[in-house]
Amino acid sequence: MTNVELAERVGLTAPPCLRRVRALEQAGIIRGYHAECDGTRLGFPITVFAMVSLRSQAEHDLAAFEEHVAGIAEVRECYMLNGEIDFILKIVAPDLESFQRILTTKLTPAPNVASVKSSLTIRSSKSLPGVPIE
């Protein structure tokens, strides 16, 4: 939406609205803008969540794993977890064969990976960006 539309929605004039948006950007609260694309229509109908356990949780080993998955384009999200599983990854692929190739050539042979358990998604019933703001 344009700054003018945003200003109207929040009850401000355009110049102070733009100043507030810029301040939120500079403070790191607004981290970016993006288009929400349909993965299926772009040739990535497969979404898999992979739960990864590492042999070592030393900080340098955790950082090395994060650096490794940062280089795998199909890994779209990576979260470090507390508990039995060390990381959960959201992986997209054009087909199951491609996912298997990612799993067997890029993920399971990675240094320090002890195990990978994966779950193929059936459907998505909710996917909202950001946090709930009133």
Coordinates of C-alpha atoms in Angstrom, one line a residue:
M1 CA 0.0 0.0 0.0
T2 CA 1.1 3.5 -0.6
N3 CA 2.2 5.9 2.2
V4 CA -1.0 8.0 1.6
E5 CA -3.2 4.9 2.0
L6 CA -1.4 3.9 5.2
A7 CA -1.7 7.5 6.5
E8 CA -5.5 7.4 5.9
R9 CA -5.9 4.1 7.6
V10 CA -4.0 5.2 10.7
G11 CA -5.5 8.7 10.9
L12 CA -2.4 10.7 10.0
T13 CA -1.3 13.0 7.2
A14 CA 1.3 11.5 4.8
P15 CA 4.5 13.3 6.0
P16 CA 4.3 12.2 9.7
C17 CA 3.2 8.8 8.6
L18 CA 6.3 8.4 6.4
R19 CA 8.6 9.7 9.2
R20 CA 7.2 7.0 11.5
V21 CA 7.6 4.3 8.9
R22 CA 11.2 5.4 8.3
A23 CA 11.9 5.4 12.1
L24 CA 10.5 1.9 12.3
E25 CA 12.7 0.8 9.5
Q26 CA 15.8 2.4 11.0
A27 CA 15.0 0.8 14.4
G28 CA 14.9 -2.6 12.7
I29 CA 11.3 -3.2 13.6
I30 CA 10.4 -3.2 9.9
R31 CA 13.0 -5.4 8.5
G32 CA 11.9 -5.5 4.9
Y33 CA 9.1 -5.8 2.3
H34 CA 8.3 -8.8 0.1
A35 CA 5.8 -10.3 -2.3
E36 CA 4.1 -13.5 -1.1
C37 CA 4.5 -15.9 -4.0
D38 CA 2.7 -19.2 -4.6
G39 CA 5.3 -21.9 -4.4
T40 CA 3.2 -24.4 -6.3
R41 CA 2.7 -22.1 -9.3
L42 CA 6.4 -21.4 -9.3
G43 CA 7.3 -25.1 -9.5
F44 CA 7.8 -25.9 -5.8
P45 CA 4.7 -27.8 -4.7
I46 CA 6.6 -29.9 -2.1
T47 CA 7.1 -28.5 1.5
V48 CA 8.9 -30.6 4.0
F49 CA 9.8 -30.0 7.6
A50 CA 13.1 -31.6 8.6
M51 CA 14.0 -32.1 12.3
V52 CA 17.8 -32.2 12.6
S53 CA 19.8 -33.6 15.6
L54 CA 23.5 -32.8 15.8
R55 CA 26.2 -34.8 17.5
S56 CA 27.6 -31.7 19.2
Q57 CA 25.8 -28.6 20.4
A58 CA 29.0 -26.6 21.0
E59 CA 28.5 -23.0 19.7
H60 CA 31.0 -23.4 16.8
D61 CA 29.2 -26.6 15.7
L62 CA 25.8 -24.9 15.8
A63 CA 27.2 -21.9 13.8
A64 CA 28.8 -24.3 11.3
F65 CA 25.5 -26.0 10.7
E66 CA 23.6 -22.7 10.3
E67 CA 26.2 -21.6 7.8
H68 CA 25.9 -24.9 5.9
V69 CA 22.1 -24.7 5.6
A70 CA 22.3 -21.0 4.6
G71 CA 23.9 -22.2 1.4
I72 CA 21.1 -24.6 0.6
A73 CA 18.6 -22.6 -1.5
E74 CA 15.7 -25.0 -0.9
V75 CA 16.0 -24.5 2.9
R76 CA 13.7 -21.5 3.3
E77 CA 13.6 -21.3 7.1
C78 CA 15.8 -22.6 9.9
Y79 CA 15.1 -22.5 13.6
M80 CA 17.2 -23.7 16.5
L81 CA 15.1 -25.5 19.0
N82 CA 15.3 -26.3 22.7
G83 CA 15.0 -30.0 23.5
E84 CA 15.6 -33.3 21.7
I85 CA 15.7 -31.8 18.2
D86 CA 18.4 -29.1 17.5
F87 CA 17.0 -27.5 14.4
I88 CA 13.8 -27.6 12.3
L89 CA 14.1 -26.7 8.7
K90 CA 11.4 -25.7 6.2
I91 CA 12.4 -27.1 2.8
V92 CA 10.7 -26.7 -0.6
A93 CA 11.2 -28.8 -3.6
P94 CA 9.8 -29.3 -7.1
D95 CA 9.2 -33.1 -6.4
L96 CA 9.9 -35.8 -4.0
E97 CA 13.0 -37.0 -5.9
S98 CA 14.5 -33.5 -5.6
F99 CA 13.8 -33.4 -1.9
Q100 CA 15.4 -36.9 -1.5
R101 CA 18.5 -35.6 -3.3
I102 CA 18.7 -32.5 -1.0
L103 CA 18.3 -34.8 2.0
T104 CA 20.9 -37.4 0.9
T105 CA 23.5 -35.1 -0.7
K106 CA 23.3 -31.8 1.2
L107 CA 21.7 -32.5 4.6
T108 CA 22.4 -35.9 6.1
P109 CA 26.1 -36.0 5.1
A110 CA 26.7 -32.5 6.6
P111 CA 29.4 -32.4 9.3
N112 CA 28.0 -33.0 12.8
V113 CA 24.6 -34.2 11.7
A114 CA 23.5 -37.2 13.8
S115 CA 20.0 -37.7 12.4
V116 CA 17.3 -36.1 10.2
K117 CA 13.6 -36.9 10.6
S118 CA 11.3 -35.4 7.9
S119 CA 7.6 -34.8 7.6
L120 CA 6.0 -34.0 4.2
T121 CA 3.2 -31.4 4.5
I122 CA -0.2 -32.4 3.3
R123 CA -1.7 -28.9 3.2
S124 CA -1.3 -25.5 4.9
S125 CA -4.3 -24.2 6.8
K126 CA -2.6 -21.0 8.2
S127 CA 0.4 -19.0 7.2
L128 CA 0.7 -15.5 8.5
P129 CA 3.8 -13.3 8.4
G130 CA 5.0 -11.2 11.3
V131 CA 3.5 -11.0 14.7
P132 CA -0.1 -10.1 15.8
I133 CA -0.4 -6.4 16.2
E134 CA -3.7 -4.7 17.2

